[in-house]
Amino acid sequence: MPGRFVIYFHYDPNGQADNACLFAMRAMRAECSGLLFVTNGRLNDASRAAVEALDVQLLERENTGFDVGAYRDALMLLKQQGLDGIDELILMNYTLAGPVTPLGALFDKMDARPELDFWGLTRHYAMKSRRFKTEYGEVPEHIQSHFIAVRGRLLHSQDFWSYWETMPLPQSYEQSVAGHEARFTRHFADLGYRWDTAAGTDDLKALFVNPVMACPRELLARRGCAFFKRRSFFTPYEDELRRTDGTAAAELYDWLKTETDYPVDDLIRSLLRTQPLAPMAQNLHWNAALPADGRGNDPESIPPVRLILWQPGQPTPEIHPGEILCLYAPPAQAPATPEDWYMQNGDRTLAEEETFRRAAGTVLAAHPLAGIAAPAAPAYGPAYGGRAGEWQRLLPVLRAEAARLGWKTPVAEQPLPLPWGRCVFLKGEAFPDGLPDLNGPAGWWLLPLAAQQAGYGCLTLYTHARAHATPEHLDCALSARQDAKETARDLARILRRRLRGKH
C-alpha cells in the first residue's frame, strides 16, 4: 500500500538498537512509504548510525510514559508534519521479532479486507485479572498492542486523536496495559469501528488467552503471523508452566533454526546481554545428557579439553579462543552431608574420568550459544534449599562486583543455573577479557555472568543415570504439586463457609 506508514517504538536500557530491531525495520521499511523510529532514551552512536542508514525518521525522547508516551509524541509529530497521503498507520514495537515469512503475504491478506477500520497481528482473549484493572471490570478481548494498523476512517477521525490527546501517561507497565493495550480495541469497537486480526486463533480461544506466547510456532508456521514475541525466550518459566507444558520457546527456536533463514542466534545473543540468565536457560532447555560411556562421538572429532586443577589462592588461569578448559577444584575435605556427597561425586565423574571430560567438552564446543557448562545440581531436596540460601547471601556481592566490572547483564533474584559444584567447562570465545577473579567473595558465580556479558549462555550437563532419573523426579514433583493444590482448595472452601457462618 503506497500510503502505509509505520511508527516503530523502541526501548533499550543501554541505548542499543540490536540486529533484531534493524532486521524488523528493514523489512517494514520495504513495505511502507515511511517509518518513524521513536525510542525512550538516547541511542548509542553505533545504533544511531545504523538506524539513520535505514532511511527512517528518528525521534529520541525522555523515558516516560512507556509505549503510550512514545506513541503519543510520535503521533503528534506526525500530525504536525501532515497526514496527507497516509491511508494506513501501523503502531508497532520492538517486543516483536521477525518477520520470519514474507511480509507481502501478510499485507495482501489484510488489504483484501477493506471493510476493516483497524486490524492487528494477534489477539489476547478476555480474562479476569487482579493485576490489570481496566474500566470494563475485566481484560476484554483485544488486539495486542505490539502491532496495530489504523486505516483512514479511524485515522482521520476526531475519535482517534482525542483518544491520544486525553490519555494520561501511565506510571507503570500495569497502567499501560490497562489504560491502552486492553482498552484500545474495545474503545473503538464501541464507537462502531470494525476490526480483526491477521492470525486466526478463535479455535484456540478455549485453550489459551494469549496464543502468540502459548504456541508461537503454530502461529508462524500455519496462521500467517510473520512475527513472534522476544519474550518467548525469557518469560518467567514458572509462569509458563502455569499456562503451558513449557516447550513453546524451545520448539520455536528449533523451528526458526531449521525452517527459516531468520538469524535467531543474533537475537538470543542480544537478549543474553539484557535479560536474566536463568529463565532463558529454562525456556530454551539448555541441558544436555552425556552418553552412558562418556563417548558417543568419533574420538578423532573430540576436541582437546585442558584440565586445570585449581585450589583457592592460586592465580586465575588463562583461557584462549578455540579451546575448552575444564576447571576443577578437588574437594579439600570429605563430604559432610548427603548433598555434598552427590555434588562432589558428580563433579569428580566429569572432571577426573577422561572419556566423560572429553564428551562434556564436545557438547559445549558444538553448542553455538553456550559458553560455560557444568554438572546439574543433584535432584535431592536439601541441595536445592541450600543453593537458594547461598544465592541470597551472595547476591549483594555479585551485584556489586558486576557493577564494578561495568557489566550490563542483570543479576536477578532467581539463582543462576550453574555452577553449584566446583567443576566447570569453559569455551574460550565466551571470555574475551579472560576469566574473572575466582578468589574473590563472588568466586565461581562470576563465570556464567562473564560469559553472558559476552553474549553466551550456559549448559547444564546430566550424566546418563541422572538424565534417566529425571522423568521420575518430574512425576513425583507434579503429583505433589497437584496434591498441594487440592489441599489448598479444600482449606479455602472450609474458610469461606466459616466466614459465611455455615459451619
Protein backbone atom coordinates (compact mmCIF):
# COMPACT_ATOMS: atom_id res chain seq x y z
CA MET A 1 0.00 0.00 0.00
CA PRO A 2 1.68 3.27 -1.10
CA GLY A 3 0.07 5.18 1.77
CA ARG A 4 1.25 2.84 4.56
CA PHE A 5 3.33 4.48 7.30
CA VAL A 6 4.92 2.88 10.41
CA ILE A 7 5.66 4.24 13.87
CA TYR A 8 8.15 1.85 15.44
CA PHE A 9 8.58 2.15 19.22
CA HIS A 10 11.85 1.05 20.84
CA TYR A 11 13.42 0.91 24.26
CA ASP A 12 16.76 -0.45 25.43
CA PRO A 13 18.42 0.43 28.76
CA ASN A 14 21.81 0.58 27.05
CA GLY A 15 20.64 2.67 24.09
CA GLN A 16 21.16 -0.15 21.61
CA ALA A 17 19.01 -0.89 18.59
CA ASP A 18 20.02 -4.51 18.16
CA ASN A 19 20.15 -6.58 14.99
CA ALA A 20 16.61 -7.87 15.56
CA CYS A 21 15.26 -4.30 15.61
CA LEU A 22 17.19 -3.37 12.49
CA PHE A 23 16.02 -6.55 10.75
CA ALA A 24 12.36 -5.78 11.54
CA MET A 25 12.61 -2.14 10.49
CA ARG A 26 14.39 -3.02 7.25
CA ALA A 27 11.57 -5.41 6.34
CA MET A 28 8.82 -2.96 7.31
CA ARG A 29 10.51 -0.07 5.51
CA ALA A 30 10.41 -2.08 2.27
CA GLU A 31 6.61 -2.35 2.58
CA CYS A 32 5.74 1.24 3.51
CA SER A 33 6.17 4.81 2.34
CA GLY A 34 7.86 5.93 5.56
CA LEU A 35 8.89 4.90 9.06
CA LEU A 36 9.30 6.94 12.23
CA PHE A 37 11.55 5.31 14.84
CA VAL A 38 10.80 6.57 18.36
CA THR A 39 12.95 5.48 21.29
CA ASN A 40 12.55 6.12 25.01
CA GLY A 41 16.03 7.38 25.76
CA ARG A 42 19.05 8.07 23.60
CA LEU A 43 20.69 5.65 21.20
CA ASN A 44 24.40 5.00 21.39
CA ASP A 45 26.42 6.29 18.46
CA ALA A 46 26.64 2.96 16.61
CA SER A 47 22.90 2.31 16.88
CA ARG A 48 22.00 5.85 15.84
CA ALA A 49 24.10 5.50 12.72
CA ALA A 50 22.56 2.09 11.94
CA VAL A 51 19.01 3.41 12.34
CA GLU A 52 19.61 6.51 10.25
CA ALA A 53 21.12 4.36 7.49
CA LEU A 54 17.69 2.73 7.02
CA ASP A 55 16.16 5.93 5.60
CA VAL A 56 13.85 6.44 8.57
CA GLN A 57 12.99 9.39 10.77
CA LEU A 58 14.41 9.25 14.31
CA LEU A 59 12.77 10.63 17.45
CA GLU A 60 14.61 10.33 20.77
CA ARG A 61 12.61 11.25 23.86
CA GLU A 62 12.73 11.04 27.63
CA ASN A 63 11.92 7.60 29.04
CA THR A 64 8.48 8.50 30.40
CA GLY A 65 5.01 7.11 29.76
CA PHE A 66 6.16 3.73 28.46
CA ASP A 67 4.90 2.90 24.94
CA VAL A 68 1.88 5.20 25.35
CA GLY A 69 4.08 8.26 25.82
CA ALA A 70 6.29 7.30 22.88
CA TYR A 71 3.37 6.68 20.52
CA ARG A 72 1.67 9.91 21.55
CA ASP A 73 4.77 12.04 20.94
CA ALA A 74 5.35 10.32 17.60
CA LEU A 75 1.73 10.79 16.57
CA MET A 76 1.74 14.48 17.49
CA LEU A 77 4.92 14.95 15.46
CA LEU A 78 3.41 13.12 12.51
CA LYS A 79 0.23 15.17 12.72
CA GLN A 80 2.28 18.37 12.77
CA GLN A 81 4.15 17.25 9.66
CA GLY A 82 0.89 16.36 7.92
CA LEU A 83 -1.06 13.17 7.36
CA ASP A 84 -1.68 13.69 3.68
CA GLY A 85 -1.12 10.51 1.73
CA ILE A 86 -1.25 8.20 4.77
CA ASP A 87 -4.03 5.65 4.33
CA GLU A 88 -2.83 3.15 6.93
CA LEU A 89 -0.74 3.88 10.02
CA ILE A 90 0.93 0.98 11.83
CA LEU A 91 1.85 1.28 15.50
CA MET A 92 4.49 -1.40 16.10
CA ASN A 93 7.06 -2.04 18.82
CA TYR A 94 10.38 -3.72 19.40
CA THR A 95 8.93 -6.55 21.52
CA LEU A 96 8.14 -8.31 18.24
CA ALA A 97 10.91 -10.20 16.43
CA GLY A 98 10.81 -11.12 12.78
CA PRO A 99 9.49 -11.24 10.17
CA VAL A 100 10.16 -14.91 9.55
CA THR A 101 7.92 -15.10 6.47
CA PRO A 102 7.49 -12.55 3.63
CA LEU A 103 5.51 -9.52 4.72
CA GLY A 104 3.89 -9.19 1.33
CA ALA A 105 1.60 -12.11 2.08
CA LEU A 106 0.51 -10.56 5.38
CA PHE A 107 -0.34 -7.20 3.83
CA ASP A 108 -2.01 -8.75 0.78
CA LYS A 109 -4.26 -10.74 3.09
CA MET A 110 -5.31 -7.70 5.09
CA ASP A 111 -5.56 -5.38 2.05
CA ALA A 112 -8.27 -7.79 0.87
CA ARG A 113 -10.31 -6.73 3.94
CA PRO A 114 -11.20 -3.11 3.05
CA GLU A 115 -14.18 -3.14 5.41
CA LEU A 116 -11.85 -3.04 8.45
CA ASP A 117 -11.12 0.28 10.16
CA PHE A 118 -8.22 -1.16 12.14
CA TRP A 119 -6.53 -4.52 12.40
CA GLY A 120 -3.74 -6.23 14.23
CA LEU A 121 -1.42 -9.17 14.13
CA THR A 122 -2.64 -11.21 17.11
CA ARG A 123 -5.29 -11.02 19.79
CA HIS A 124 -5.47 -11.61 23.52
CA TYR A 125 -8.72 -13.15 24.75
CA ALA A 126 -10.83 -11.85 27.62
CA MET A 127 -9.83 -12.76 31.16
CA LYS A 128 -10.34 -11.75 34.76
CA SER A 129 -7.28 -10.07 36.22
CA ARG A 130 -6.39 -8.56 39.59
CA ARG A 131 -3.17 -7.17 38.13
CA PHE A 132 -4.62 -5.22 35.20
CA LYS A 133 -7.57 -3.15 36.42
CA THR A 134 -9.49 -1.88 33.39
CA GLU A 135 -12.61 0.26 33.20
CA TYR A 136 -14.52 -2.80 31.93
CA GLY A 137 -14.15 -4.93 35.07
CA GLU A 138 -12.04 -7.45 33.15
CA VAL A 139 -9.38 -7.52 30.47
CA PRO A 140 -11.56 -7.58 27.33
CA GLU A 141 -10.64 -9.41 24.14
CA HIS A 142 -8.29 -7.12 22.25
CA ILE A 143 -5.69 -6.65 19.54
CA GLN A 144 -2.28 -6.88 21.15
CA SER A 145 -0.57 -3.51 21.01
CA HIS A 146 2.70 -4.77 19.56
CA PHE A 147 1.16 -4.31 16.07
CA ILE A 148 -1.97 -2.27 15.30
CA ALA A 149 -2.79 -0.92 11.84
CA VAL A 150 -5.17 2.07 11.76
CA ARG A 151 -6.94 2.92 8.49
CA GLY A 152 -8.30 6.10 7.01
CA ARG A 153 -11.81 6.33 8.50
CA LEU A 154 -10.46 5.93 12.04
CA LEU A 155 -7.07 7.57 11.46
CA HIS A 156 -8.55 10.82 10.20
CA SER A 157 -11.34 10.94 12.79
CA GLN A 158 -11.50 13.13 15.86
CA ASP A 159 -12.20 9.94 17.85
CA PHE A 160 -8.67 8.68 17.21
CA TRP A 161 -6.88 11.91 18.06
CA SER A 162 -8.98 12.60 21.15
CA TYR A 163 -8.07 9.14 22.42
CA TRP A 164 -4.38 10.03 22.39
CA GLU A 165 -4.64 13.68 23.40
CA THR A 166 -6.67 12.96 26.53
CA MET A 167 -4.93 9.80 27.69
CA PRO A 168 -2.96 10.15 30.95
CA LEU A 169 0.61 8.87 30.74
CA PRO A 170 0.96 5.54 32.55
CA GLN A 171 3.31 5.33 35.51
CA SER A 172 3.69 1.55 35.40
CA TYR A 173 3.53 -1.36 32.99
CA GLU A 174 0.21 -2.38 34.53
CA GLN A 175 -1.28 1.06 33.87
CA SER A 176 -0.01 0.94 30.29
CA VAL A 177 -1.74 -2.38 29.64
CA ALA A 178 -4.97 -1.47 31.41
CA GLY A 179 -5.17 2.07 30.03
CA HIS A 180 -4.12 1.41 26.43
CA GLU A 181 -3.45 -2.13 25.24
CA ALA A 182 -6.54 -3.69 26.85
CA ARG A 183 -8.64 -0.59 26.12
CA PHE A 184 -7.84 0.42 22.53
CA THR A 185 -9.85 -2.29 20.73
CA ARG A 186 -12.92 -2.16 22.94
CA HIS A 187 -12.96 1.64 22.97
CA PHE A 188 -13.09 1.99 19.20
CA ALA A 189 -15.28 -1.06 18.66
CA ASP A 190 -17.86 0.52 20.98
CA LEU A 191 -17.75 3.62 18.75
CA GLY A 192 -18.66 1.49 15.74
CA TYR A 193 -15.27 0.89 14.15
CA ARG A 194 -14.64 -2.58 12.72
CA TRP A 195 -11.57 -4.70 13.48
CA ASP A 196 -9.97 -8.13 13.12
CA THR A 197 -6.56 -9.82 13.39
CA ALA A 198 -4.37 -11.43 10.73
CA ALA A 199 -3.68 -14.58 12.74
CA GLY A 200 -6.91 -16.51 13.20
CA THR A 201 -6.91 -18.15 16.62
CA ASP A 202 -10.57 -18.41 17.65
CA ASP A 203 -10.30 -22.21 17.67
CA LEU A 204 -7.65 -21.81 20.40
CA LYS A 205 -9.73 -19.43 22.50
CA ALA A 206 -10.86 -22.11 24.93
CA LEU A 207 -7.27 -23.26 25.41
CA PHE A 208 -5.09 -20.15 25.63
CA VAL A 209 -5.85 -16.50 26.38
CA ASN A 210 -2.54 -15.48 24.75
CA PRO A 211 -1.82 -17.78 21.78
CA VAL A 212 1.22 -15.87 20.49
CA MET A 213 3.01 -16.81 23.72
CA ALA A 214 1.45 -20.24 24.24
CA CYS A 215 2.05 -21.65 20.75
CA PRO A 216 4.18 -19.24 18.67
CA ARG A 217 5.40 -21.91 16.24
CA GLU A 218 1.79 -22.73 15.35
CA LEU A 219 1.00 -19.09 14.58
CA LEU A 220 4.14 -18.64 12.49
CA ALA A 221 4.04 -21.91 10.59
CA ARG A 222 0.31 -22.24 9.92
CA ARG A 223 -1.52 -18.98 10.63
CA GLY A 224 0.41 -16.27 8.81
CA CYS A 225 1.62 -14.42 11.89
CA ALA A 226 5.07 -13.37 10.49
CA PHE A 227 6.35 -12.09 13.87
CA PHE A 228 6.86 -13.62 17.33
CA LYS A 229 7.48 -12.19 20.80
CA ARG A 230 11.02 -11.74 22.07
CA ARG A 231 9.61 -12.53 25.50
CA SER A 232 9.05 -16.14 24.42
CA PHE A 233 12.71 -16.72 25.25
CA PHE A 234 12.90 -15.03 28.66
CA THR A 235 9.42 -15.09 30.23
CA PRO A 236 9.46 -16.46 33.82
CA TYR A 237 9.40 -20.22 33.42
CA GLU A 238 7.11 -20.81 36.40
CA ASP A 239 4.52 -18.64 34.64
CA GLU A 240 4.93 -20.75 31.51
CA LEU A 241 4.30 -23.93 33.47
CA ARG A 242 1.07 -22.50 34.84
CA ARG A 243 -0.16 -21.86 31.28
CA THR A 244 1.58 -24.44 29.07
CA ASP A 245 3.74 -27.56 29.14
CA GLY A 246 6.90 -25.41 28.95
CA THR A 247 8.06 -26.41 25.45
CA ALA A 248 6.91 -23.38 23.44
CA ALA A 249 10.19 -21.44 23.37
CA ALA A 250 12.41 -24.43 22.59
CA GLU A 251 10.06 -25.57 19.79
CA LEU A 252 10.01 -22.03 18.41
CA TYR A 253 13.81 -21.83 18.44
CA ASP A 254 14.22 -25.21 16.71
CA TRP A 255 11.66 -24.28 14.04
CA LEU A 256 13.34 -20.95 13.36
CA LYS A 257 16.74 -22.63 13.05
CA THR A 258 15.63 -25.44 10.75
CA GLU A 259 12.74 -23.99 8.73
CA THR A 260 13.60 -20.31 8.24
CA ASP A 261 16.51 -18.02 7.46
CA TYR A 262 15.76 -15.79 10.43
CA PRO A 263 19.00 -15.06 12.39
CA VAL A 264 17.61 -16.23 15.72
CA ASP A 265 21.04 -16.70 17.32
CA ASP A 266 21.73 -12.98 16.88
CA LEU A 267 18.53 -12.28 18.78
CA ILE A 268 19.42 -14.71 21.58
CA ARG A 269 22.87 -13.15 22.00
CA SER A 270 21.28 -9.72 22.23
CA LEU A 271 18.77 -10.91 24.83
CA LEU A 272 21.51 -12.51 26.89
CA ARG A 273 23.06 -9.08 27.42
CA THR A 274 19.85 -7.58 28.84
CA GLN A 275 17.76 -10.40 30.35
CA PRO A 276 18.26 -12.66 33.39
CA LEU A 277 20.11 -15.84 32.51
CA ALA A 278 18.05 -18.40 34.43
CA PRO A 279 14.69 -18.03 32.61
CA MET A 280 16.43 -18.04 29.23
CA ALA A 281 18.22 -21.29 30.08
CA GLN A 282 14.93 -22.77 31.31
CA ASN A 283 12.78 -21.68 28.37
CA LEU A 284 15.33 -22.88 25.82
CA HIS A 285 16.12 -26.07 27.78
CA TRP A 286 19.86 -25.60 27.74
CA ASN A 287 20.51 -29.08 29.07
CA ALA A 288 22.50 -31.97 27.63
CA ALA A 289 22.63 -35.67 28.52
CA LEU A 290 26.01 -37.32 28.18
CA PRO A 291 26.28 -40.86 26.76
CA ALA A 292 26.46 -43.76 29.22
CA ASP A 293 30.13 -44.48 28.50
CA GLY A 294 31.10 -40.82 28.09
CA ARG A 295 31.94 -41.31 24.41
CA GLY A 296 29.18 -41.08 21.82
CA ASN A 297 31.46 -39.49 19.26
CA ASP A 298 34.27 -40.48 16.96
CA PRO A 299 37.43 -39.92 19.09
CA GLU A 300 39.03 -38.15 16.13
CA SER A 301 36.36 -35.42 16.32
CA ILE A 302 36.55 -34.83 20.05
CA PRO A 303 38.33 -31.52 20.81
CA PRO A 304 41.10 -31.47 23.40
CA VAL A 305 39.99 -30.38 26.84
CA ARG A 306 42.62 -28.73 29.06
CA LEU A 307 42.18 -29.81 32.68
CA ILE A 308 43.11 -27.29 35.36
CA LEU A 309 43.20 -28.50 38.97
CA TRP A 310 42.59 -25.36 41.00
CA GLN A 311 42.72 -24.56 44.70
CA PRO A 312 41.82 -21.30 46.47
CA GLY A 313 44.69 -18.86 46.44
CA GLN A 314 46.01 -19.95 43.06
CA PRO A 315 46.06 -17.42 40.20
CA THR A 316 43.10 -17.40 37.85
CA PRO A 317 44.10 -19.49 34.81
CA GLU A 318 44.30 -18.07 31.31
CA ILE A 319 41.90 -19.14 28.58
CA HIS A 320 42.17 -18.63 24.83
CA PRO A 321 39.71 -18.65 21.90
CA GLY A 322 39.36 -22.04 20.28
CA GLU A 323 39.98 -24.07 23.42
CA ILE A 324 37.83 -25.82 26.01
CA LEU A 325 39.02 -25.66 29.59
CA CYS A 326 37.84 -27.92 32.41
CA LEU A 327 38.33 -26.06 35.68
CA TYR A 328 38.09 -28.40 38.66
CA ALA A 329 38.66 -27.81 42.37
CA PRO A 330 39.07 -31.21 44.07
CA PRO A 331 37.32 -31.25 47.46
CA ALA A 332 39.57 -30.35 50.37
CA GLN A 333 37.59 -32.44 52.84
CA ALA A 334 35.26 -35.40 53.00
CA PRO A 335 31.56 -34.71 52.36
CA ALA A 336 29.69 -33.62 55.48
CA THR A 337 26.15 -34.14 54.13
CA PRO A 338 24.45 -36.32 51.51
CA GLU A 339 24.11 -33.31 49.20
CA ASP A 340 27.88 -32.72 49.47
CA TRP A 341 28.46 -36.34 48.52
CA TYR A 342 26.16 -36.16 45.48
CA MET A 343 27.70 -32.88 44.30
CA GLN A 344 31.30 -34.00 44.75
CA ASN A 345 30.61 -37.31 43.02
CA GLY A 346 29.04 -35.55 40.02
CA ASP A 347 31.99 -33.17 39.73
CA ARG A 348 34.53 -35.97 40.05
CA THR A 349 32.86 -38.07 37.35
CA LEU A 350 33.05 -35.35 34.73
CA ALA A 351 36.45 -33.96 35.66
CA GLU A 352 38.56 -36.99 36.55
CA GLU A 353 37.32 -39.53 34.01
CA GLU A 354 38.80 -38.55 30.67
CA THR A 355 36.07 -40.01 28.47
CA PHE A 356 33.39 -38.05 30.31
CA ARG A 357 35.53 -34.92 30.36
CA ARG A 358 36.04 -35.07 26.61
CA ALA A 359 32.36 -35.83 26.00
CA ALA A 360 31.40 -32.75 28.02
CA GLY A 361 33.87 -30.68 26.03
CA THR A 362 32.40 -31.97 22.78
CA VAL A 363 28.87 -30.99 23.82
CA LEU A 364 29.98 -27.50 24.85
CA ALA A 365 32.01 -26.95 21.69
CA ALA A 366 29.06 -27.95 19.49
CA HIS A 367 26.53 -25.63 21.18
CA PRO A 368 26.66 -22.25 19.40
CA LEU A 369 25.13 -20.27 22.26
CA ALA A 370 26.77 -21.88 25.29
CA GLY A 371 29.98 -20.53 26.78
CA ILE A 372 30.03 -22.48 30.01
CA ALA A 373 28.81 -25.95 31.05
CA ALA A 374 28.69 -27.69 34.41
CA PRO A 375 27.10 -30.74 36.07
CA ALA A 376 23.49 -30.47 37.15
CA ALA A 377 22.75 -29.95 40.81
CA PRO A 378 21.69 -33.23 42.40
CA ALA A 379 17.95 -33.81 42.43
CA TYR A 380 18.00 -34.04 46.20
CA GLY A 381 15.71 -31.78 48.20
CA PRO A 382 18.16 -30.33 50.77
CA ALA A 383 20.60 -29.43 47.97
CA TYR A 384 18.02 -27.12 46.40
CA GLY A 385 17.26 -25.37 49.66
CA GLY A 386 20.95 -24.90 50.33
CA ARG A 387 21.69 -23.41 46.94
CA ALA A 388 18.85 -20.90 47.24
CA GLY A 389 20.22 -19.74 50.59
CA GLU A 390 23.75 -19.45 49.21
CA TRP A 391 22.50 -17.38 46.27
CA GLN A 392 20.66 -14.92 48.50
CA ARG A 393 23.74 -14.47 50.67
CA LEU A 394 25.95 -13.80 47.66
CA LEU A 395 23.50 -11.65 45.69
CA PRO A 396 24.66 -8.23 47.02
CA VAL A 397 28.28 -9.22 46.49
CA LEU A 398 27.64 -10.39 42.93
CA ARG A 399 25.74 -7.23 42.05
CA ALA A 400 28.48 -5.02 43.45
CA GLU A 401 31.20 -6.93 41.61
CA ALA A 402 29.25 -6.90 38.33
CA ALA A 403 28.79 -3.13 38.67
CA ARG A 404 32.50 -2.67 39.42
CA LEU A 405 33.38 -4.59 36.27
CA GLY A 406 30.99 -2.48 34.22
CA TRP A 407 28.79 -5.42 33.22
CA LYS A 408 25.30 -4.56 31.99
CA THR A 409 23.79 -8.03 32.34
CA PRO A 410 21.21 -8.22 35.15
CA VAL A 411 21.94 -10.17 38.33
CA ALA A 412 18.43 -11.33 39.19
CA GLU A 413 16.77 -12.71 42.30
CA GLN A 414 16.44 -16.13 40.69
CA PRO A 415 19.65 -18.16 41.12
CA LEU A 416 21.85 -18.78 38.12
CA PRO A 417 21.54 -22.28 36.64
CA LEU A 418 25.19 -23.08 37.47
CA PRO A 419 27.73 -23.74 38.87
CA TRP A 420 26.70 -25.38 42.14
CA GLY A 421 29.76 -27.56 42.47
CA ARG A 422 33.38 -26.97 41.61
CA CYS A 423 33.66 -28.33 38.10
CA VAL A 424 33.03 -26.17 35.03
CA PHE A 425 33.79 -26.40 31.32
CA LEU A 426 34.62 -23.08 29.66
CA LYS A 427 34.69 -22.08 25.99
CA GLY A 428 37.48 -19.65 25.17
CA GLU A 429 35.36 -17.45 22.88
CA ALA A 430 33.00 -16.68 25.77
CA PHE A 431 35.72 -14.97 27.81
CA PRO A 432 37.35 -12.39 25.51
CA ASP A 433 38.60 -10.43 28.54
CA GLY A 434 39.86 -13.51 30.36
CA LEU A 435 38.36 -15.20 33.41
CA PRO A 436 37.18 -13.16 36.41
CA ASP A 437 38.93 -13.40 39.77
CA LEU A 438 37.98 -16.75 41.26
CA ASN A 439 39.44 -15.91 44.69
CA GLY A 440 37.09 -13.04 45.46
CA PRO A 441 33.93 -13.35 47.56
CA ALA A 442 31.78 -13.88 44.46
CA GLY A 443 34.09 -16.63 43.25
CA TRP A 444 32.91 -19.02 40.59
CA TRP A 445 29.49 -17.44 40.31
CA LEU A 446 31.08 -14.73 38.19
CA LEU A 447 31.90 -17.24 35.43
CA PRO A 448 28.39 -17.56 33.90
CA LEU A 449 27.87 -13.80 34.25
CA ALA A 450 31.13 -13.12 32.41
CA ALA A 451 30.08 -15.44 29.59
CA GLN A 452 26.63 -13.83 29.49
CA GLN A 453 28.21 -10.38 29.20
CA ALA A 454 29.92 -11.65 26.03
CA GLY A 455 26.63 -13.00 24.63
CA TYR A 456 26.92 -16.65 25.69
CA GLY A 457 24.60 -18.77 27.80
CA CYS A 458 25.17 -21.81 29.99
CA LEU A 459 24.60 -25.53 29.53
CA THR A 460 23.65 -27.95 32.30
CA LEU A 461 25.16 -31.42 31.91
CA TYR A 462 23.45 -34.63 33.01
CA THR A 463 25.12 -37.98 33.29
CA HIS A 464 23.31 -40.92 31.74
CA ALA A 465 21.98 -42.02 35.15
CA ARG A 466 20.71 -38.56 36.16
CA ALA A 467 19.08 -37.97 32.80
CA HIS A 468 17.15 -41.23 33.04
CA ALA A 469 16.05 -40.45 36.60
CA THR A 470 14.60 -37.07 35.63
CA PRO A 471 11.17 -38.34 34.42
CA GLU A 472 10.58 -40.00 37.80
CA HIS A 473 11.58 -36.82 39.63
CA LEU A 474 9.14 -34.87 37.45
CA ASP A 475 6.33 -37.34 38.06
CA CYS A 476 6.76 -37.10 41.83
CA ALA A 477 7.02 -33.29 41.75
CA LEU A 478 3.88 -32.84 39.62
CA SER A 479 1.92 -35.30 41.77
CA ALA A 480 2.93 -33.49 44.95
CA ARG A 481 2.05 -30.14 43.40
CA GLN A 482 -1.39 -31.37 42.41
CA ASP A 483 -2.00 -32.80 45.89
CA ALA A 484 -0.99 -29.46 47.40
CA LYS A 485 -3.44 -27.62 45.13
CA GLU A 486 -6.30 -29.91 46.12
CA THR A 487 -5.48 -29.43 49.80
CA ALA A 488 -5.37 -25.65 49.36
CA ARG A 489 -8.75 -25.69 47.58
CA ASP A 490 -10.31 -27.73 50.39
CA LEU A 491 -8.96 -25.36 53.03
CA ALA A 492 -10.24 -22.38 51.05
CA ARG A 493 -13.73 -23.91 50.86
CA ILE A 494 -13.77 -24.52 54.62
CA LEU A 495 -12.60 -20.99 55.32
CA ARG A 496 -15.25 -19.46 53.04
CA ARG A 497 -18.04 -21.49 54.71
CA ARG A 498 -16.92 -20.45 58.18
CA LEU A 499 -16.69 -16.82 57.19
CA ARG A 500 -20.27 -17.07 55.93
CA GLY A 501 -21.37 -18.70 59.17
CA LYS A 502 -22.07 -22.07 57.56
CA HIS A 503 -20.28 -24.41 59.96
